[in-house]
PDB file of C-alpha atoms in Angstrom:
ATOM      1  CA  UNK A   1      82.730 114.196 132.101  1.00 60.00           C
ATOM      2  CA  UNK A   2      81.718 117.847 132.163  1.00 87.00           C
ATOM      3  CA  UNK A   3      78.853 119.194 134.234  1.00 97.00           C
ATOM      4  CA  UNK A   4      77.145 122.552 133.889  1.00 98.00           C
ATOM      5  CA  UNK A   5      74.892 124.621 136.141  1.00 98.00           C
ATOM      6  CA  UNK A   6      73.041 127.686 134.868  1.00 98.00           C
ATOM      7  CA  UNK A   7      72.285 130.119 137.679  1.00 98.00           C
ATOM      8  CA  UNK A   8      70.374 132.575 135.465  1.00 98.00           C
ATOM      9  CA  UNK A   9      71.387 135.415 133.142  1.00 97.00           C
ATOM     10  CA  UNK A  10      75.022 134.720 132.047  1.00 98.00           C
ATOM     11  CA  UNK A  11      76.119 133.152 135.342  1.00 98.00           C
ATOM     12  CA  UNK A  12      77.182 129.577 134.576  1.00 98.00           C
ATOM     13  CA  UNK A  13      79.337 127.073 136.446  1.00 98.00           C
ATOM     14  CA  UNK A  14      81.266 124.742 134.120  1.00 98.00           C
ATOM     15  CA  UNK A  15      82.927 121.743 135.720  1.00 98.00           C
ATOM     16  CA  UNK A  16      85.867 120.762 133.529  1.00 97.00           C
ATOM     17  CA  UNK A  17      88.103 117.793 134.370  1.00 96.00           C
ATOM     18  CA  UNK A  18      89.978 119.011 137.441  1.00 96.00           C
ATOM     19  CA  UNK A  19      88.835 122.660 137.371  1.00 98.00           C
ATOM     20  CA  UNK A  20      85.645 124.673 137.789  1.00 98.00           C
ATOM     21  CA  UNK A  21      85.078 127.835 135.741  1.00 98.00           C
ATOM     22  CA  UNK A  22      82.404 130.482 136.301  1.00 98.00           C
ATOM     23  CA  UNK A  23      81.220 133.054 133.742  1.00 98.00           C
ATOM     24  CA  UNK A  24      79.915 136.554 134.581  1.00 98.00           C
ATOM     25  CA  UNK A  25      78.520 135.763 138.052  1.00 98.00           C
ATOM     26  CA  UNK A  26      75.534 137.782 139.268  1.00 98.00           C
ATOM     27  CA  UNK A  27      73.665 136.921 142.475  1.00 98.00           C
ATOM     28  CA  UNK A  28      71.699 140.105 143.140  1.00 97.00           C
ATOM     29  CA  UNK A  29      67.930 140.109 143.655  1.00 97.00           C
ATOM     30  CA  UNK A  30      67.763 143.566 142.123  1.00 96.00           C
ATOM     31  CA  UNK A  31      70.128 145.585 139.974  1.00 95.00           C
ATOM     32  CA  UNK A  32      69.147 149.201 139.357  1.00 93.00           C
ATOM     33  CA  UNK A  33      65.866 149.064 137.389  1.00 92.00           C
ATOM     34  CA  UNK A  34      65.628 145.279 137.013  1.00 95.00           C
ATOM     35  CA  UNK A  35      64.509 142.622 139.482  1.00 96.00           C
ATOM     36  CA  UNK A  36      65.308 138.927 139.489  1.00 96.00           C
ATOM     37  CA  UNK A  37      62.225 136.799 138.817  1.00 95.00           C
ATOM     38  CA  UNK A  38      63.527 133.791 140.774  1.00 94.00           C
ATOM     39  CA  UNK A  39      65.471 133.179 143.957  1.00 96.00           C
ATOM     40  CA  UNK A  40      69.154 134.190 143.744  1.00 97.00           C
ATOM     41  CA  UNK A  41      71.820 131.469 143.570  1.00 98.00           C
ATOM     42  CA  UNK A  42      72.898 129.831 146.844  1.00 98.00           C
ATOM     43  CA  UNK A  43      76.225 130.513 148.526  1.00 97.00           C
ATOM     44  CA  UNK A  44      77.898 127.420 147.042  1.00 97.00           C
ATOM     45  CA  UNK A  45      77.528 128.936 143.560  1.00 98.00           C
ATOM     46  CA  UNK A  46      80.682 130.920 144.359  1.00 98.00           C
ATOM     47  CA  UNK A  47      82.868 127.798 144.415  1.00 98.00           C
ATOM     48  CA  UNK A  48      85.254 128.103 141.487  1.00 98.00           C
ATOM     49  CA  UNK A  49      88.858 127.857 140.408  1.00 98.00           C
ATOM     50  CA  UNK A  50      88.549 130.599 137.789  1.00 98.00           C
ATOM     51  CA  UNK A  51      86.118 133.424 136.962  1.00 99.00           C
ATOM     52  CA  UNK A  52      85.783 134.882 133.455  1.00 99.00           C
ATOM     53  CA  UNK A  53      84.335 138.387 132.997  1.00 98.00           C
ATOM     54  CA  UNK A  54      83.286 139.345 129.477  1.00 98.00           C
ATOM     55  CA  UNK A  55      82.749 143.107 129.927  1.00 96.00           C
ATOM     56  CA  UNK A  56      82.194 145.897 132.436  1.00 95.00           C
ATOM     57  CA  UNK A  57      78.409 146.256 132.501  1.00 94.00           C
ATOM     58  CA  UNK A  58      77.059 145.863 136.022  1.00 94.00           C
ATOM     59  CA  UNK A  59      75.133 142.691 135.182  1.00 95.00           C
ATOM     60  CA  UNK A  60      78.357 140.997 134.054  1.00 97.00           C
ATOM     61  CA  UNK A  61      80.972 142.574 136.320  1.00 97.00           C
ATOM     62  CA  UNK A  62      79.093 142.713 139.611  1.00 98.00           C
ATOM     63  CA  UNK A  63      81.434 143.647 142.437  1.00 97.00           C
ATOM     64  CA  UNK A  64      79.258 142.483 145.371  1.00 97.00           C
ATOM     65  CA  UNK A  65      79.064 139.043 143.767  1.00 98.00           C
ATOM     66  CA  UNK A  66      82.782 138.877 142.948  1.00 98.00           C
ATOM     67  CA  UNK A  67      83.628 139.702 146.569  1.00 97.00           C
ATOM     68  CA  UNK A  68      81.792 136.533 147.634  1.00 98.00           C
ATOM     69  CA  UNK A  69      84.336 134.319 145.870  1.00 98.00           C
ATOM     70  CA  UNK A  70      87.458 133.154 147.689  1.00 97.00           C
ATOM     71  CA  UNK A  71      90.162 135.830 147.639  1.00 96.00           C
ATOM     72  CA  UNK A  72      92.581 133.478 145.863  1.00 97.00           C
ATOM     73  CA  UNK A  73      90.316 132.825 142.858  1.00 98.00           C
ATOM     74  CA  UNK A  74      91.762 134.501 139.725  1.00 98.00           C
ATOM     75  CA  UNK A  75      89.366 136.722 137.781  1.00 98.00           C
ATOM     76  CA  UNK A  76      90.061 137.335 134.092  1.00 98.00           C
ATOM     77  CA  UNK A  77      88.813 140.769 132.999  1.00 98.00           C
ATOM     78  CA  UNK A  78      89.157 143.037 129.939  1.00 97.00           C
ATOM     79  CA  UNK A  79      92.284 145.194 129.915  1.00 95.00           C
ATOM     80  CA  UNK A  80      91.408 148.581 131.412  1.00 92.00           C
ATOM     81  CA  UNK A  81      88.855 147.127 133.815  1.00 94.00           C
ATOM     82  CA  UNK A  82      90.947 147.825 136.927  1.00 93.00           C
ATOM     83  CA  UNK A  83      91.412 151.458 135.927  1.00 90.00           C
ATOM     84  CA  UNK A  84      87.703 151.833 135.248  1.00 89.00           C
ATOM     85  CA  UNK A  85      86.541 149.907 138.335  1.00 91.00           C
ATOM     86  CA  UNK A  86      89.048 150.729 141.058  1.00 87.00           C
ATOM     87  CA  UNK A  87      87.663 148.241 143.585  1.00 92.00           C
ATOM     88  CA  UNK A  88      88.983 145.456 141.366  1.00 95.00           C
ATOM     89  CA  UNK A  89      92.456 146.308 142.663  1.00 93.00           C
ATOM     90  CA  UNK A  90      91.662 144.294 145.798  1.00 93.00           C
ATOM     91  CA  UNK A  91      90.821 141.158 143.801  1.00 97.00           C
ATOM     92  CA  UNK A  92      93.047 138.676 141.952  1.00 98.00           C
ATOM     93  CA  UNK A  93      92.469 140.113 138.481  1.00 98.00           C
ATOM     94  CA  UNK A  94      94.227 139.278 135.226  1.00 98.00           C
ATOM     95  CA  UNK A  95      93.668 141.786 132.413  1.00 97.00           C
ATOM     96  CA  UNK A  96      93.518 140.482 128.844  1.00 98.00           C
ATOM     97  CA  UNK A  97      92.717 141.564 125.285  1.00 97.00           C
ATOM     98  CA  UNK A  98      91.425 139.649 122.257  1.00 97.00           C
ATOM     99  CA  UNK A  99      94.115 137.397 120.867  1.00 97.00           C
ATOM    100  CA  UNK A 100      95.656 136.560 124.235  1.00 98.00           C
ATOM    101  CA  UNK A 101      96.205 132.917 125.159  1.00 98.00           C
ATOM    102  CA  UNK A 102      96.979 131.970 128.733  1.00 98.00           C
ATOM    103  CA  UNK A 103      96.695 129.170 131.240  1.00 98.00           C
ATOM    104  CA  UNK A 104      95.109 130.101 134.566  1.00 98.00           C
ATOM    105  CA  UNK A 105      94.263 127.660 137.368  1.00 98.00           C
ATOM    106  CA  UNK A 106      95.109 124.857 134.961  1.00 98.00           C
ATOM    107  CA  UNK A 107      92.570 126.088 132.391  1.00 98.00           C
ATOM    108  CA  UNK A 108      93.675 127.053 128.890  1.00 98.00           C
ATOM    109  CA  UNK A 109      91.975 130.310 127.893  1.00 98.00           C
ATOM    110  CA  UNK A 110      91.777 131.879 124.431  1.00 98.00           C
ATOM    111  CA  UNK A 111      90.487 135.454 124.510  1.00 98.00           C
ATOM    112  CA  UNK A 112      88.146 136.353 121.658  1.00 98.00           C
ATOM    113  CA  UNK A 113      86.675 139.641 120.378  1.00 97.00           C
ATOM    114  CA  UNK A 114      83.028 140.579 120.899  1.00 97.00           C
ATOM    115  CA  UNK A 115      80.854 143.191 119.197  1.00 94.00           C
ATOM    116  CA  UNK A 116      79.341 144.947 122.192  1.00 92.00           C
ATOM    117  CA  UNK A 117      79.771 148.339 123.854  1.00 87.00           C
ATOM    118  CA  UNK A 118      80.754 147.121 127.302  1.00 82.00           C
ATOM    119  CA  UNK A 119      81.826 150.436 128.829  1.00 81.00           C
ATOM    120  CA  UNK A 120      80.894 151.062 132.451  1.00 80.00           C
ATOM    121  CA  UNK A 121      79.179 154.352 133.130  1.00 75.00           C
ATOM    122  CA  UNK A 122      81.568 156.128 130.699  1.00 67.00           C
ATOM    123  CA  UNK A 123      84.170 156.359 133.462  1.00 61.00           C
ATOM    124  CA  UNK A 124      87.826 157.174 132.658  1.00 61.00           C
ATOM    125  CA  UNK A 125      89.532 154.128 131.216  1.00 56.00           C
ATOM    126  CA  UNK A 126      86.305 152.320 130.455  1.00 58.00           C
ATOM    127  CA  UNK A 127      86.621 152.928 126.723  1.00 61.00           C
ATOM    128  CA  UNK A 128      89.811 150.846 126.744  1.00 69.00           C
ATOM    129  CA  UNK A 129      88.097 147.821 128.261  1.00 84.00           C
ATOM    130  CA  UNK A 130      87.019 145.962 125.135  1.00 92.00           C
ATOM    131  CA  UNK A 131      84.224 143.412 125.462  1.00 96.00           C
ATOM    132  CA  UNK A 132      85.454 139.842 125.247  1.00 98.00           C
ATOM    133  CA  UNK A 133      84.475 136.310 124.481  1.00 98.00           C
ATOM    134  CA  UNK A 134      86.312 133.183 125.600  1.00 98.00           C
ATOM    135  CA  UNK A 135      87.170 129.716 124.378  1.00 98.00           C
ATOM    136  CA  UNK A 136      88.533 127.701 127.278  1.00 98.00           C
ATOM    137  CA  UNK A 137      89.177 124.139 128.313  1.00 98.00           C
ATOM    138  CA  UNK A 138      91.178 121.563 130.196  1.00 97.00           C
ATOM    139  CA  UNK A 139      92.290 118.023 129.380  1.00 96.00           C
ATOM    140  CA  UNK A 140      90.579 118.057 126.000  1.00 94.00           C
ATOM    141  CA  UNK A 141      87.195 119.343 127.226  1.00 96.00           C
ATOM    142  CA  UNK A 142      86.360 122.739 125.717  1.00 97.00           C
ATOM    143  CA  UNK A 143      83.783 125.502 126.066  1.00 98.00           C
ATOM    144  CA  UNK A 144      82.872 128.657 124.132  1.00 98.00           C
ATOM    145  CA  UNK A 145      81.314 131.694 125.786  1.00 98.00           C
ATOM    146  CA  UNK A 146      81.052 134.759 123.498  1.00 98.00           C
ATOM    147  CA  UNK A 147      79.794 137.142 126.199  1.00 97.00           C
ATOM    148  CA  UNK A 148      77.355 139.770 125.025  1.00 96.00           C
ATOM    149  CA  UNK A 149      77.898 140.270 121.327  1.00 97.00           C
ATOM    150  CA  UNK A 150      76.191 141.166 118.121  1.00 95.00           C
ATOM    151  CA  UNK A 151      76.497 139.178 114.920  1.00 96.00           C
ATOM    152  CA  UNK A 152      80.111 138.469 113.966  1.00 95.00           C
ATOM    153  CA  UNK A 153      82.090 136.027 111.886  1.00 94.00           C
ATOM    154  CA  UNK A 154      82.204 133.163 114.372  1.00 96.00           C
ATOM    155  CA  UNK A 155      83.618 130.638 111.917  1.00 94.00           C
ATOM    156  CA  UNK A 156      87.178 131.281 113.154  1.00 94.00           C
ATOM    157  CA  UNK A 157      86.298 129.800 116.563  1.00 97.00           C
ATOM    158  CA  UNK A 158      87.253 126.129 116.746  1.00 97.00           C
ATOM    159  CA  UNK A 159      84.473 123.641 117.623  1.00 97.00           C
ATOM    160  CA  UNK A 160      83.846 122.956 121.292  1.00 97.00           C
ATOM    161  CA  UNK A 161      82.137 120.472 123.559  1.00 96.00           C
ATOM    162  CA  UNK A 162      79.873 123.094 125.164  1.00 97.00           C
ATOM    163  CA  UNK A 163      78.624 126.418 123.808  1.00 98.00           C
ATOM    164  CA  UNK A 164      77.102 128.993 126.170  1.00 98.00           C
ATOM    165  CA  UNK A 165      75.291 131.335 123.823  1.00 98.00           C
ATOM    166  CA  UNK A 166      73.292 134.466 124.772  1.00 98.00           C
ATOM    167  CA  UNK A 167      69.805 134.526 123.248  1.00 97.00           C
ATOM    168  CA  UNK A 168      68.063 137.591 124.688  1.00 94.00           C
ATOM    169  CA  UNK A 169      68.153 140.402 127.209  1.00 88.00           C
ATOM    170  CA  UNK A 170      65.839 141.973 129.736  1.00 81.00           C
ATOM    171  CA  UNK A 171      63.626 143.776 127.204  1.00 74.00           C
ATOM    172  CA  UNK A 172      61.362 145.760 126.163  1.00 77.00           C
ATOM    173  CA  UNK A 173      63.838 145.589 123.294  1.00 79.00           C
ATOM    174  CA  UNK A 174      67.016 143.698 122.609  1.00 84.00           C
ATOM    175  CA  UNK A 175      69.203 146.584 121.506  1.00 79.00           C
ATOM    176  CA  UNK A 176      72.382 146.516 119.483  1.00 82.00           C
ATOM    177  CA  UNK A 177      75.277 144.277 120.390  1.00 91.00           C
ATOM    178  CA  UNK A 178      73.171 141.226 121.263  1.00 94.00           C
ATOM    179  CA  UNK A 179      72.030 138.029 119.551  1.00 96.00           C
ATOM    180  CA  UNK A 180      68.380 137.145 119.223  1.00 96.00           C
ATOM    181  CA  UNK A 181      67.438 133.435 119.418  1.00 97.00           C
ATOM    182  CA  UNK A 182      67.693 132.835 115.678  1.00 97.00           C
ATOM    183  CA  UNK A 183      71.017 134.655 115.380  1.00 97.00           C
ATOM    184  CA  UNK A 184      72.326 132.682 118.352  1.00 98.00           C
ATOM    185  CA  UNK A 185      71.550 129.412 116.574  1.00 98.00           C
ATOM    186  CA  UNK A 186      73.466 130.580 113.503  1.00 98.00           C
ATOM    187  CA  UNK A 187      76.408 131.553 115.715  1.00 98.00           C
ATOM    188  CA  UNK A 188      76.555 128.097 117.292  1.00 98.00           C
ATOM    189  CA  UNK A 189      76.214 126.411 113.933  1.00 97.00           C
ATOM    190  CA  UNK A 190      79.197 128.427 112.665  1.00 97.00           C
ATOM    191  CA  UNK A 191      81.314 127.365 115.641  1.00 97.00           C
ATOM    192  CA  UNK A 192      80.167 123.781 116.121  1.00 97.00           C
ATOM    193  CA  UNK A 193      79.350 122.353 119.549  1.00 97.00           C
ATOM    194  CA  UNK A 194      78.521 119.008 121.091  1.00 95.00           C
ATOM    195  CA  UNK A 195      76.162 120.631 123.585  1.00 97.00           C
ATOM    196  CA  UNK A 196      74.448 124.045 123.593  1.00 98.00           C
ATOM    197  CA  UNK A 197      73.259 125.953 126.658  1.00 98.00           C
ATOM    198  CA  UNK A 198      71.367 129.217 125.968  1.00 98.00           C
ATOM    199  CA  UNK A 199      72.035 132.011 128.477  1.00 98.00           C
ATOM    200  CA  UNK A 200      71.251 135.715 129.048  1.00 97.00           C
ATOM    201  CA  UNK A 201      67.466 135.314 129.104  1.00 96.00           C
ATOM    202  CA  UNK A 202      64.513 134.794 131.397  1.00 95.00           C
ATOM    203  CA  UNK A 203      66.113 136.023 134.626  1.00 97.00           C
ATOM    204  CA  UNK A 204      65.689 139.785 135.185  1.00 96.00           C
ATOM    205  CA  UNK A 205      62.836 142.093 134.234  1.00 95.00           C
ATOM    206  CA  UNK A 206      62.394 145.880 134.627  1.00 94.00           C
ATOM    207  CA  UNK A 207      60.385 146.779 137.729  1.00 93.00           C
ATOM    208  CA  UNK A 208      58.497 149.468 135.796  1.00 92.00           C
ATOM    209  CA  UNK A 209      57.113 146.973 133.267  1.00 90.00           C
ATOM    210  CA  UNK A 210      54.262 144.558 133.842  1.00 88.00           C
ATOM    211  CA  UNK A 211      55.224 140.920 134.386  1.00 89.00           C
ATOM    212  CA  UNK A 212      52.461 139.802 132.064  1.00 88.00           C
ATOM    213  CA  UNK A 213      51.134 140.678 128.647  1.00 90.00           C
ATOM    214  CA  UNK A 214      52.663 140.744 125.148  1.00 90.00           C
ATOM    215  CA  UNK A 215      55.852 142.634 126.076  1.00 90.00           C
ATOM    216  CA  UNK A 216      56.741 140.254 128.892  1.00 92.00           C
ATOM    217  CA  UNK A 217      55.884 137.249 126.748  1.00 92.00           C
ATOM    218  CA  UNK A 218      57.995 138.457 123.811  1.00 90.00           C
ATOM    219  CA  UNK A 219      61.125 139.477 125.697  1.00 90.00           C
ATOM    220  CA  UNK A 220      61.060 137.332 128.838  1.00 93.00           C
ATOM    221  CA  UNK A 221      59.137 134.130 128.126  1.00 94.00           C
ATOM    222  CA  UNK A 222      59.637 133.577 124.397  1.00 95.00           C
ATOM    223  CA  UNK A 223      63.439 133.653 123.794  1.00 96.00           C
ATOM    224  CA  UNK A 224      63.930 130.111 125.145  1.00 97.00           C
ATOM    225  CA  UNK A 225      61.211 128.400 123.062  1.00 97.00           C
ATOM    226  CA  UNK A 226      62.223 130.470 120.026  1.00 97.00           C
ATOM    227  CA  UNK A 227      65.787 129.272 120.429  1.00 98.00           C
ATOM    228  CA  UNK A 228      64.719 125.657 120.812  1.00 97.00           C
ATOM    229  CA  UNK A 229      62.549 125.890 117.705  1.00 98.00           C
ATOM    230  CA  UNK A 230      65.295 127.559 115.666  1.00 98.00           C
ATOM    231  CA  UNK A 231      67.827 124.969 116.823  1.00 98.00           C
ATOM    232  CA  UNK A 232      65.489 122.152 115.804  1.00 97.00           C
ATOM    233  CA  UNK A 233      65.003 123.780 112.404  1.00 97.00           C
ATOM    234  CA  UNK A 234      68.784 123.971 111.966  1.00 97.00           C
ATOM    235  CA  UNK A 235      69.259 120.334 112.913  1.00 96.00           C
ATOM    236  CA  UNK A 236      70.785 121.188 116.305  1.00 96.00           C
ATOM    237  CA  UNK A 237      67.783 120.484 118.496  1.00 94.00           C
ATOM    238  CA  UNK A 238      69.161 117.309 120.108  1.00 91.00           C
ATOM    239  CA  UNK A 239      72.211 119.225 121.290  1.00 94.00           C
ATOM    240  CA  UNK A 240      70.321 121.885 123.270  1.00 97.00           C
ATOM    241  CA  UNK A 241      70.516 121.623 127.060  1.00 96.00           C
ATOM    242  CA  UNK A 242      67.966 123.740 128.945  1.00 96.00           C
ATOM    243  CA  UNK A 243      67.933 122.627 132.598  1.00 95.00           C
ATOM    244  CA  UNK A 244      66.072 124.645 135.218  1.00 96.00           C
ATOM    245  CA  UNK A 245      68.126 127.299 136.976  1.00 97.00           C
ATOM    246  CA  UNK A 246      70.423 125.869 139.619  1.00 98.00           C
ATOM    247  CA  UNK A 247      70.190 122.259 138.456  1.00 98.00           C
ATOM    248  CA  UNK A 248      73.576 120.607 137.934  1.00 97.00           C
ATOM    249  CA  UNK A 249      73.544 118.718 134.648  1.00 96.00           C
ATOM    250  CA  UNK A 250      76.270 116.194 133.702  1.00 96.00           C
ATOM    251  CA  UNK A 251      77.295 116.233 130.037  1.00 94.00           C
ATOM    252  CA  UNK A 252      79.042 112.995 129.008  1.00 83.00           C
ATOM    253  CA  UNK A 253      81.785 114.061 126.624  1.00 68.00           C
ATOM    254  CA  UNK A 254      81.826 110.787 124.723  1.00 56.00           C
ATOM    255  CA  UNK A 255      78.222 110.987 123.540  1.00 47.00           C
ATOM    256  CA  UNK A 256      77.407 113.038 120.438  1.00 44.00           C
ATOM    257  CA  UNK A 257      73.679 113.794 120.051  1.00 42.00           C
ATOM    258  CA  UNK A 258      72.213 112.850 116.676  1.00 37.00           C
TER     259      UNK A 258
END
């Protein structure tokens, strides 16, 4: 059995058989110009055997959050990340590039490309830190997390049990290098997944923008229902898992939704 907990944005805990993996953890109430619309994750959200970081943007590689994990937890990061973010030197980092395959903490990890400018503040070395996606698993249970990415040819990714697919941003516009809800559905359909959890939506909002009105509705409230509707239209609706933030949800591997 696999269980999944979405903590908001792209922070997800995936409980594989015998190992727990976390993606792009972020626990801050506020990050520069954006504020979290819900309570931050509790302390136990930092329990993990492995952390995967897709790129260097502050909402995906958040040093204060990473420092809250146990010092022994390995953190997989894009190659060049340690040069660009010197504080990473004090953490258990493993630098990778697309095409790498490795086993860390008992988890098999395939590193995938992503179409996203993930540089951090244009610091020296940041240009070398390519944005990543991941396909990972253990004991036959698999997961796909593409990180932030624009539209790509996802058909080369082998089918998985669980897909964590980004469907939005923190608006007033989505910008390049991201998937909107409809594009996210097409990406998952190209890959194939037993279960689908949409991420990267409905968590942070700019403090200078009103938390009501058409802009907030379009870019904060609507991505989730748009994704659900698009998934239903593509015949994937029964596979979508959208639990409230922080709610642990078991996903029985032996049951394929119809």
